[in-house]
Short mmCIF file of C-alpha atoms and ligand atoms in Angstrom, two decimals:
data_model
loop_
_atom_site.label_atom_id
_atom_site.label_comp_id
_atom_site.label_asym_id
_atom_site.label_seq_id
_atom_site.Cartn_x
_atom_site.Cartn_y
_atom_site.Cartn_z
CA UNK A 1 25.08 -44.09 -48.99
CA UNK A 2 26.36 -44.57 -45.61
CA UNK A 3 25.42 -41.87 -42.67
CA UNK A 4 28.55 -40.83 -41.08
CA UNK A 5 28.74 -41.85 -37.42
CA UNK A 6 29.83 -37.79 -36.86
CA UNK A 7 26.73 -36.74 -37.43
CA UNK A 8 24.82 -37.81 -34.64
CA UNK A 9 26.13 -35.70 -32.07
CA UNK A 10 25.78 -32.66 -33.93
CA UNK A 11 21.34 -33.88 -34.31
CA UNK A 12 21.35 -34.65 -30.90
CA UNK A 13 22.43 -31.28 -29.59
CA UNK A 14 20.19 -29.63 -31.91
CA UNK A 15 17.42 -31.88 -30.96
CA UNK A 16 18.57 -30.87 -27.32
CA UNK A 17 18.28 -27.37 -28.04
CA UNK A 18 14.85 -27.49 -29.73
CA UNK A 19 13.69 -29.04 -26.39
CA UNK A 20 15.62 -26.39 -24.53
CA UNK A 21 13.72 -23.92 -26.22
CA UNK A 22 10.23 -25.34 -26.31
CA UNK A 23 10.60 -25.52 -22.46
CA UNK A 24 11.59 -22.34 -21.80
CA UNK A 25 8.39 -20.72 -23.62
CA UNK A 26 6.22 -22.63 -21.29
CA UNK A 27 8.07 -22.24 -18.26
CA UNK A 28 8.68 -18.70 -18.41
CA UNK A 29 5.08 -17.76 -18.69
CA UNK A 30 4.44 -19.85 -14.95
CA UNK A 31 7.72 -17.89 -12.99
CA UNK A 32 6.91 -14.66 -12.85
CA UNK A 33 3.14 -13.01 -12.99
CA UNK A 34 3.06 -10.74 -16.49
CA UNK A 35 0.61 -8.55 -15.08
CA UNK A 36 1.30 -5.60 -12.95
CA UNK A 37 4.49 -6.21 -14.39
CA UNK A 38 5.34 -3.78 -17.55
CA UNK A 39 8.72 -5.22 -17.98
CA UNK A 40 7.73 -8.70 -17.48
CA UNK A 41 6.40 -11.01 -20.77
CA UNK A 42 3.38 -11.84 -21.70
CA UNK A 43 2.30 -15.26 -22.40
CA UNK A 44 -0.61 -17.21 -23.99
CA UNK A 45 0.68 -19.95 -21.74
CA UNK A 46 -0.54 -18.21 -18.71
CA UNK A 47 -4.12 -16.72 -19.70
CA UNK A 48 -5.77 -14.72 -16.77
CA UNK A 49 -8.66 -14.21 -18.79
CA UNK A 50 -11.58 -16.12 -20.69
CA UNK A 51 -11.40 -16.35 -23.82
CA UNK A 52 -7.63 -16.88 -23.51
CA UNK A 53 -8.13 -19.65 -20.62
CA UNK A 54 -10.17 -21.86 -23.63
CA UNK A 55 -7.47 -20.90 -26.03
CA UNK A 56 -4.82 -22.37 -23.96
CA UNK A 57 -6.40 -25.69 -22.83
CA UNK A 58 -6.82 -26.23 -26.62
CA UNK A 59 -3.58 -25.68 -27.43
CA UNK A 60 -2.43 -27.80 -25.57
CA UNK A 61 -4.15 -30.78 -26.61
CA UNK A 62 -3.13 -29.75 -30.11
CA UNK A 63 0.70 -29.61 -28.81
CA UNK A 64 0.22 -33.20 -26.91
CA UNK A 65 -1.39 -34.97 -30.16
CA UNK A 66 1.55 -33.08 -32.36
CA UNK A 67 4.23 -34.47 -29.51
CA UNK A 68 3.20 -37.97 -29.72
CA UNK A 69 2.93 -37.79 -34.01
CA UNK A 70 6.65 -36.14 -33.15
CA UNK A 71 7.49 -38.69 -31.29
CA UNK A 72 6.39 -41.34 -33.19
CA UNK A 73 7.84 -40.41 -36.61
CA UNK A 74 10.91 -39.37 -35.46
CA UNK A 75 11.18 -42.59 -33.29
CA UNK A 76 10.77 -44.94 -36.37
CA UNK A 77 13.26 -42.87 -38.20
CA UNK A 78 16.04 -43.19 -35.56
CA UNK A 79 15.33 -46.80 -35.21
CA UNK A 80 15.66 -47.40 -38.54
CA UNK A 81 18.53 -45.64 -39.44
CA UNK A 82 19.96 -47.03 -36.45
CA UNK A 83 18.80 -50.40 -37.26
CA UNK A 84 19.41 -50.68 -40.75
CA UNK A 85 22.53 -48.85 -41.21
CA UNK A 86 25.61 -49.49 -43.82
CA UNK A 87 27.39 -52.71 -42.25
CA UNK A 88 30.18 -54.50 -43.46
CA UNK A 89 29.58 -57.33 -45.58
CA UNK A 90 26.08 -55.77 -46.73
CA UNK A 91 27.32 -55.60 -50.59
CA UNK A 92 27.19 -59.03 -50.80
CA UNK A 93 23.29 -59.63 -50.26
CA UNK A 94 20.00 -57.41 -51.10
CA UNK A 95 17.44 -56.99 -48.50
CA UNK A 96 14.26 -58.47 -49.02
CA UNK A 97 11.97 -56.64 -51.44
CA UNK A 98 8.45 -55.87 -50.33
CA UNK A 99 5.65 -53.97 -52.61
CA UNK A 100 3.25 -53.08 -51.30
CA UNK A 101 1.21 -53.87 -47.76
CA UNK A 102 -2.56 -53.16 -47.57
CA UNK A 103 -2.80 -53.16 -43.75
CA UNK A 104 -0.11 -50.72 -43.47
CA UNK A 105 -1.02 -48.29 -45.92
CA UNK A 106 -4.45 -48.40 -44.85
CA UNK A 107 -3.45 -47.87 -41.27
CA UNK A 108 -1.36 -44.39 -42.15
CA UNK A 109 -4.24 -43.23 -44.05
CA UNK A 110 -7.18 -43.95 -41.94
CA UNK A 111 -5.49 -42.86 -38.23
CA UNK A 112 -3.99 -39.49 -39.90
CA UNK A 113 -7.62 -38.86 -41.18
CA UNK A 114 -9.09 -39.45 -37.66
CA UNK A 115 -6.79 -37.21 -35.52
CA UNK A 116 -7.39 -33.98 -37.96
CA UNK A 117 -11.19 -34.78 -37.75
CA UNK A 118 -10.47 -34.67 -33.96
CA UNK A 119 -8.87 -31.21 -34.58
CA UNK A 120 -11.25 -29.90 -36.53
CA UNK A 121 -14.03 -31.15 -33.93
CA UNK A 122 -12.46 -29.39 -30.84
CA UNK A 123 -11.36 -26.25 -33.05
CA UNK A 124 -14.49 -25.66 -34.46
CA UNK A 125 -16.13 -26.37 -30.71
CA UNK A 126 -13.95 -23.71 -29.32
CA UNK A 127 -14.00 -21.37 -32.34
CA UNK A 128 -18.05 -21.11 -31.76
CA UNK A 129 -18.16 -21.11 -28.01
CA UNK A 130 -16.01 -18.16 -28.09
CA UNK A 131 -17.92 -16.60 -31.34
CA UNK A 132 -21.23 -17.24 -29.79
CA UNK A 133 -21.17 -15.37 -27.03
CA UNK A 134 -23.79 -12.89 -26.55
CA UNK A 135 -23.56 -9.54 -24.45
CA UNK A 136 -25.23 -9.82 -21.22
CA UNK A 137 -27.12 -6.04 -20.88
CA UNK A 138 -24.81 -4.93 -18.19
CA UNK A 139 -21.67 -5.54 -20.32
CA UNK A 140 -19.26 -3.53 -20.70
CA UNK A 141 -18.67 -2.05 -24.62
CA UNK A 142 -16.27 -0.25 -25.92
CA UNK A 143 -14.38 0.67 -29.26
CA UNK A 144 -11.16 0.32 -30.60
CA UNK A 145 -9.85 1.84 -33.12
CA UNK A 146 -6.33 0.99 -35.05
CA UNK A 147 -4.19 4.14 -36.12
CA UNK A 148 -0.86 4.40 -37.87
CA UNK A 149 0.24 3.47 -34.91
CA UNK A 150 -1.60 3.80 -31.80
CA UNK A 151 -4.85 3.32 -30.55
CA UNK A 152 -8.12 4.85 -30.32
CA UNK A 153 -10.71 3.64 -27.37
CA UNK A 154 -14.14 4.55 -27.41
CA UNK A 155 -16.77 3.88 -24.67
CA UNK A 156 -19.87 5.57 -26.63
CA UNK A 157 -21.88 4.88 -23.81
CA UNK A 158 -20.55 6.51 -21.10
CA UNK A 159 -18.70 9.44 -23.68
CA UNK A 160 -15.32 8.68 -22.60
CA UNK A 161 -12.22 8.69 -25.23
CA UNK A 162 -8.83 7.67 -24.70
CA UNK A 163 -5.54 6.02 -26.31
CA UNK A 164 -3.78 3.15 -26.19
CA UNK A 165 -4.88 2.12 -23.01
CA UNK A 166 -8.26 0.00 -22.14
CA UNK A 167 -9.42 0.24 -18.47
CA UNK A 168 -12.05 -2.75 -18.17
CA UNK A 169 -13.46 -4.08 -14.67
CA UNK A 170 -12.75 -7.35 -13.53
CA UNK A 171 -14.93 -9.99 -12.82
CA UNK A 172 -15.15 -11.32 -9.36
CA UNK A 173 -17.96 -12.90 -6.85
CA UNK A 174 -19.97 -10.23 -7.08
CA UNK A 175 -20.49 -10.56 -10.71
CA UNK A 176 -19.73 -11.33 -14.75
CA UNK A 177 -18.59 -8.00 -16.15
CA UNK A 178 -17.12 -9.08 -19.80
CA UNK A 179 -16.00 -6.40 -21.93
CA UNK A 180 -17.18 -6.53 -25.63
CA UNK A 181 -15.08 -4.96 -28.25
CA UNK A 182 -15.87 -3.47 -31.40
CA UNK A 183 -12.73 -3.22 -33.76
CA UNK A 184 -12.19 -0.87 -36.57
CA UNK A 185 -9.00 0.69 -38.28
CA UNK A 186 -8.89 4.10 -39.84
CA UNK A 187 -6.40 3.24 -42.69
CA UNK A 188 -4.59 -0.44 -43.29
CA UNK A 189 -5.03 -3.42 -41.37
CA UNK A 190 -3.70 -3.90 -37.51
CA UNK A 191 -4.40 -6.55 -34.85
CA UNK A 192 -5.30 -6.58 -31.83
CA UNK A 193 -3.77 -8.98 -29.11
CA UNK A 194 -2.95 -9.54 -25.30
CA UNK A 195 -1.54 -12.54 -25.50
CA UNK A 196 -3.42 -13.21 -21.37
CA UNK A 197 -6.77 -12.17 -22.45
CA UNK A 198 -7.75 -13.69 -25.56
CA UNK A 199 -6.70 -14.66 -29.20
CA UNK A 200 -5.54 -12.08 -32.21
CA UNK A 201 -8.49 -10.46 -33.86
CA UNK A 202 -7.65 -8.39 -36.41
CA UNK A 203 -8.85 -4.36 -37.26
CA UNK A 204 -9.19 -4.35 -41.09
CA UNK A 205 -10.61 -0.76 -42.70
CA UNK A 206 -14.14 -0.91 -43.96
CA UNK A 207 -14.99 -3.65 -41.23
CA UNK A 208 -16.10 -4.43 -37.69
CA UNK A 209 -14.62 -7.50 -36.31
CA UNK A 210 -16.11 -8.51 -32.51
CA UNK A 211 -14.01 -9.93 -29.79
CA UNK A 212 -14.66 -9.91 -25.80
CA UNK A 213 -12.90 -10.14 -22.85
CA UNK A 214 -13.66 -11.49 -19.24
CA UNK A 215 -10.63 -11.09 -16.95
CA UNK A 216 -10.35 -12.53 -13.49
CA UNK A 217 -7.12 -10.39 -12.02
CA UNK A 218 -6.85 -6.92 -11.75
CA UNK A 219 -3.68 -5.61 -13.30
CA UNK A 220 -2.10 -4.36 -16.03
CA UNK A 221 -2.10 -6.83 -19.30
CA UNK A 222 0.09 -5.95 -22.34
CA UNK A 223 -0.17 -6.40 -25.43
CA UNK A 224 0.89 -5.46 -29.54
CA UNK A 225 -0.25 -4.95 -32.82
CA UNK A 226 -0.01 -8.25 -34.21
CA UNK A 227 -0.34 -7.70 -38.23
CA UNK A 228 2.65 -6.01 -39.59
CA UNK A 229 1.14 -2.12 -39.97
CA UNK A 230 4.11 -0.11 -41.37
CA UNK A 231 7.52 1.55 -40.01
CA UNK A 232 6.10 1.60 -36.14
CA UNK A 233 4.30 -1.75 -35.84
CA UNK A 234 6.57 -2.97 -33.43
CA UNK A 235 5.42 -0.30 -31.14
CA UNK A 236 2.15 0.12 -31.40
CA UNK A 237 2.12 -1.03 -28.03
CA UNK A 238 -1.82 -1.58 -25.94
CA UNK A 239 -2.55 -2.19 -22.34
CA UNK A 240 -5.48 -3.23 -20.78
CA UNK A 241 -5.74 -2.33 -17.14
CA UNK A 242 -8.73 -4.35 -15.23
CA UNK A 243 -9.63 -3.06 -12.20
CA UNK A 244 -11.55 -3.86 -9.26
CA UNK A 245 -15.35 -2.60 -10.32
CA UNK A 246 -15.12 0.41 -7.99
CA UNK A 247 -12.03 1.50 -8.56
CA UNK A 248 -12.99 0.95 -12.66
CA UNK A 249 -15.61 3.48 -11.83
CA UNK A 250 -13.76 5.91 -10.02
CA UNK A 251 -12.22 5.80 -13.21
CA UNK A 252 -14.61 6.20 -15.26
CA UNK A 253 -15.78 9.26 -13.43
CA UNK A 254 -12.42 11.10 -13.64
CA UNK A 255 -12.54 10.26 -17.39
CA UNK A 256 -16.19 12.09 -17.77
CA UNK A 257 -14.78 15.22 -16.11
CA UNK A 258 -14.20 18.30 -18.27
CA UNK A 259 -10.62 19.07 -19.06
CA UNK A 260 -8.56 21.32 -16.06
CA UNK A 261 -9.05 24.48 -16.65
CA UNK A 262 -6.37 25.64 -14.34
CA UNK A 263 -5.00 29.38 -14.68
CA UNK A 264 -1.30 27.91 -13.70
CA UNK A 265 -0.07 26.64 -17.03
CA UNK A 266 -2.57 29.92 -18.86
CA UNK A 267 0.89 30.91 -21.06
CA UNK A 268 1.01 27.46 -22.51
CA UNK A 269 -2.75 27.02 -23.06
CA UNK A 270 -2.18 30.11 -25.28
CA UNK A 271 0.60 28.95 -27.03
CA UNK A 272 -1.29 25.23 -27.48
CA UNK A 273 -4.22 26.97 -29.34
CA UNK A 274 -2.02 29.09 -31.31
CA UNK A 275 -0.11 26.49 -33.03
CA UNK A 276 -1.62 23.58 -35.53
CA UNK A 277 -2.11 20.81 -32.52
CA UNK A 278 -5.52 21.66 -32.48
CA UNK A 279 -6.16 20.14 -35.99
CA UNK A 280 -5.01 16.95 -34.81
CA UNK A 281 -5.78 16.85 -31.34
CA UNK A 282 -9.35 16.96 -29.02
CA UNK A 283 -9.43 18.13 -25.70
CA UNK A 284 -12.40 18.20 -24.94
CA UNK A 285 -14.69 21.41 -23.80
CA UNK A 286 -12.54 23.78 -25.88
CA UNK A 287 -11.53 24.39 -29.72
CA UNK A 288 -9.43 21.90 -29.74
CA UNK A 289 -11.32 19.03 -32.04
CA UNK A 290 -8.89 17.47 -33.78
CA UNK A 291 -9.69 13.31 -34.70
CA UNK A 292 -6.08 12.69 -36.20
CA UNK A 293 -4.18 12.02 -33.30
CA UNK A 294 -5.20 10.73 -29.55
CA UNK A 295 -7.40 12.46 -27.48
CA UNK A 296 -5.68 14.96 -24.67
CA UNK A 297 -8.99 15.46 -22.04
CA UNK A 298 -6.63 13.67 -19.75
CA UNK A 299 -3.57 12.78 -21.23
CA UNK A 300 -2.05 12.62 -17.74
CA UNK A 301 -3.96 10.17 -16.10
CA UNK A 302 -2.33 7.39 -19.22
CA UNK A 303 0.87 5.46 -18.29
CA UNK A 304 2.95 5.87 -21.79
CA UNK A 305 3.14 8.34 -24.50
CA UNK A 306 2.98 7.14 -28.33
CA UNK A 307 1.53 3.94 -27.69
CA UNK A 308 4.02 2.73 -25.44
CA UNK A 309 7.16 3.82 -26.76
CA UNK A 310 7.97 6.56 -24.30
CA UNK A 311 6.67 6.50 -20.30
CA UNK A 312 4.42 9.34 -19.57
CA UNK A 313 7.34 11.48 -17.62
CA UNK A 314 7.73 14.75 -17.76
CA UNK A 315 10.90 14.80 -19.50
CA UNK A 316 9.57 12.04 -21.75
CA UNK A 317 6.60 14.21 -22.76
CA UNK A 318 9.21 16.90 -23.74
CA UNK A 319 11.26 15.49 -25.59
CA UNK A 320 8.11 14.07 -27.79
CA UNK A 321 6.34 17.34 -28.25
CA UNK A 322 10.16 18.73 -29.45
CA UNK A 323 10.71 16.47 -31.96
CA UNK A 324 8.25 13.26 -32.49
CA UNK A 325 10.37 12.16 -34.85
CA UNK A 326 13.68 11.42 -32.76
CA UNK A 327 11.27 9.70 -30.38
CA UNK A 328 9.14 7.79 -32.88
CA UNK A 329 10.40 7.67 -36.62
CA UNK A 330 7.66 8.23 -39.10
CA UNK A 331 4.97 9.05 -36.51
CA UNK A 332 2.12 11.08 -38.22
CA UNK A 333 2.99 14.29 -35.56
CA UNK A 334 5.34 16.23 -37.09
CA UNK A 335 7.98 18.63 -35.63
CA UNK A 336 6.65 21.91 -35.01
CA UNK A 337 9.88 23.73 -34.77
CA UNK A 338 9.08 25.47 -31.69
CA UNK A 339 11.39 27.25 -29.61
CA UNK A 340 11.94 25.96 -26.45
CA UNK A 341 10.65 28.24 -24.24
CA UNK A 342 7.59 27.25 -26.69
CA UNK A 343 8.18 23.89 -25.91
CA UNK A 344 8.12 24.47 -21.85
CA UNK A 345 5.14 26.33 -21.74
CA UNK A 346 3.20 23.49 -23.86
CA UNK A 347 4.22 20.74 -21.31
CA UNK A 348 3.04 22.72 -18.85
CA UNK A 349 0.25 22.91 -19.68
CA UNK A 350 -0.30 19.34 -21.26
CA UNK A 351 0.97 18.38 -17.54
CA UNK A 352 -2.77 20.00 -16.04
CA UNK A 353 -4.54 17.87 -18.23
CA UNK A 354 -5.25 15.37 -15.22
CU1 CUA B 1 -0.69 -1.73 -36.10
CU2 CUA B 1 0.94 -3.37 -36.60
#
């Protein structure tokens, strides 16, 4: 069989590609700061965050051994077929038959065997610093909690609730202040991941899984459900805002404050508790103690609506209470067939909940 001469440009460009490629995923994530920056990507290559800051540095001593294996392999194979291609005349004599060589078979055994032992070593090294780590007494805990598809955060210690957005404080000289998680799903499997701040963990029903976070930057990370959860996995979107500490507790203390209780948007309140959305929905200090759907004490004070896929505008929030279903196919909020005068005086009053 002879390799036609053709072919060679056509693996070179592809080869040229692949490195194209492979570049561009590591590049990208050192241009342009994710954070802060909803529309910009998110990258493990650029962790702003332990554990994602060990994740990386491993990774890339797993990339460097796989280059040189790459390089290696694929070396030996161009030289040889290089080498030892089809010339004329060949038919006339057989190359020289070897069986067999101890040294060399002995080599690609033994070395192969010592650089996944090295793998395993610095894998398992990271695996259990990361796994080990024990919450200091001032740390941070929270909850989250994977819904068909959105999510549920808990701080039980300082009574807040909220969705699909985790405010954490950053760590800075004045102090460690890692945030330890505590993941559970109400019905099938999700995971949890921002790419900056540390590895995938999933939320699997019937289990808590533990992960923690220690970011360095203020700003706001995002993130996805990793593990394929139905119709509106792809957005079942999460961000993770760090703040400064004080402004993180600023936060907090809006959070603890009752719901607005404002007589302005009194119409809509009516029509609110009138209609089913209190089966599904919390808001806390009043009837309204629903634990199907996210928790509207302060629905206003969160960036996007249904987990990301709408931002929290006033037309956005409209057009979701109208019809959930042209804004999220297959949500679990159904359309309540309200009028729209209905529909008004609901936003209005959603829009006090500060
Ligand atoms: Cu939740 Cu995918």
């Amino acid at each position: 069989m002879r390799l036609r001469l053709s072919l060679y440009p056509r693996i070179l460009r592809a080869l040229a590609l692949l490195s194209v490629c492979a570049a561009w995923i590591i590049i990208a994530g050192h241009g342009a700061p994710a954070y802060g920056n909803p529309s910009g990507i998110t990258n493990i290559f650029r962790p702003l965050s332990q554990p994602a800051q060990e994740i990386k540095e491993l990774s890339l001593l797993v990339i460097a051994i796989c280059t040189v294996i790459f390089l290696v392999v694929a070396g030996l194979l161009v030289y040889t077929i290089v080498r030892f291609r089809h010339r004329a005349g060949d038919e006339a004599s057989e190359p020289p038959q070897i069986y067999g060589s101890n040294q060399i078979e002995l080599a690609w055994t033994v070395l192969p065997i010592l650089i996944v032992f090295v793998l395993i070593l610095v894998t398992s090294r990271t695996i259990a610093d990361i796994q080990d780590r024990k919450a200091s007494p001032g740390a941070l805990q929270a909850m989250v909690i994977g819904h068909q598809w959105w999510w549920e955060i808990r701080y039980p210690e300082l009574g807040i609730v909220t969705a699909n957005e985790l405010h954490v404080p950053a760590s800075d000289g004045s102090g460690r202040r890692p945030t330890f998680l505590k993941l559970q799903s109400a019905d099938v499997a999700h995971s949890f991941w921002v790419p900056q701040l540390a590895g995938k963990t999933d939320l699997i029903p019937n289990r808590e899984n533990l992960m923690w976070i220690e970011p360095t930057e203020p700003g706001t990370y995002l993130g996805n459900c990793a593990e394929y959860c139905g119709t509106q996995h792809a957005r079942m979107l999460i961000r993770v805002v760090v703040q400064p500490p004080d402004e993180f507790e600023r936060w907090v203390r809006e959070q603890q404050a009752a719901a607005a209780e404002g007589a302005s948007a009194a119409e809509g309140r009516t029509v609110f508790f009138a209609n089913s959305c209190v089966n599904c929905h919390t808001i806390r200090g009043t009837s309204a103690q629903g634990i199907f759907g996210p928790d509207l004490t302060h629905l206003m004070s969160r960036q996007t609506l249904a987990a990301g896929a709408a931002p929290n505008t006033p037309a956005s929030l409209r057009a979701w209470v109208r019809d959930p279903q042209g804004a999220k196919v297959g949500c679990l909020m159904p359309n309540m067939q309200m009028t729209d005068g209905e529909v008004d005086k609901i936003v209005a009053y959603l829009q006090t909940l500060k």
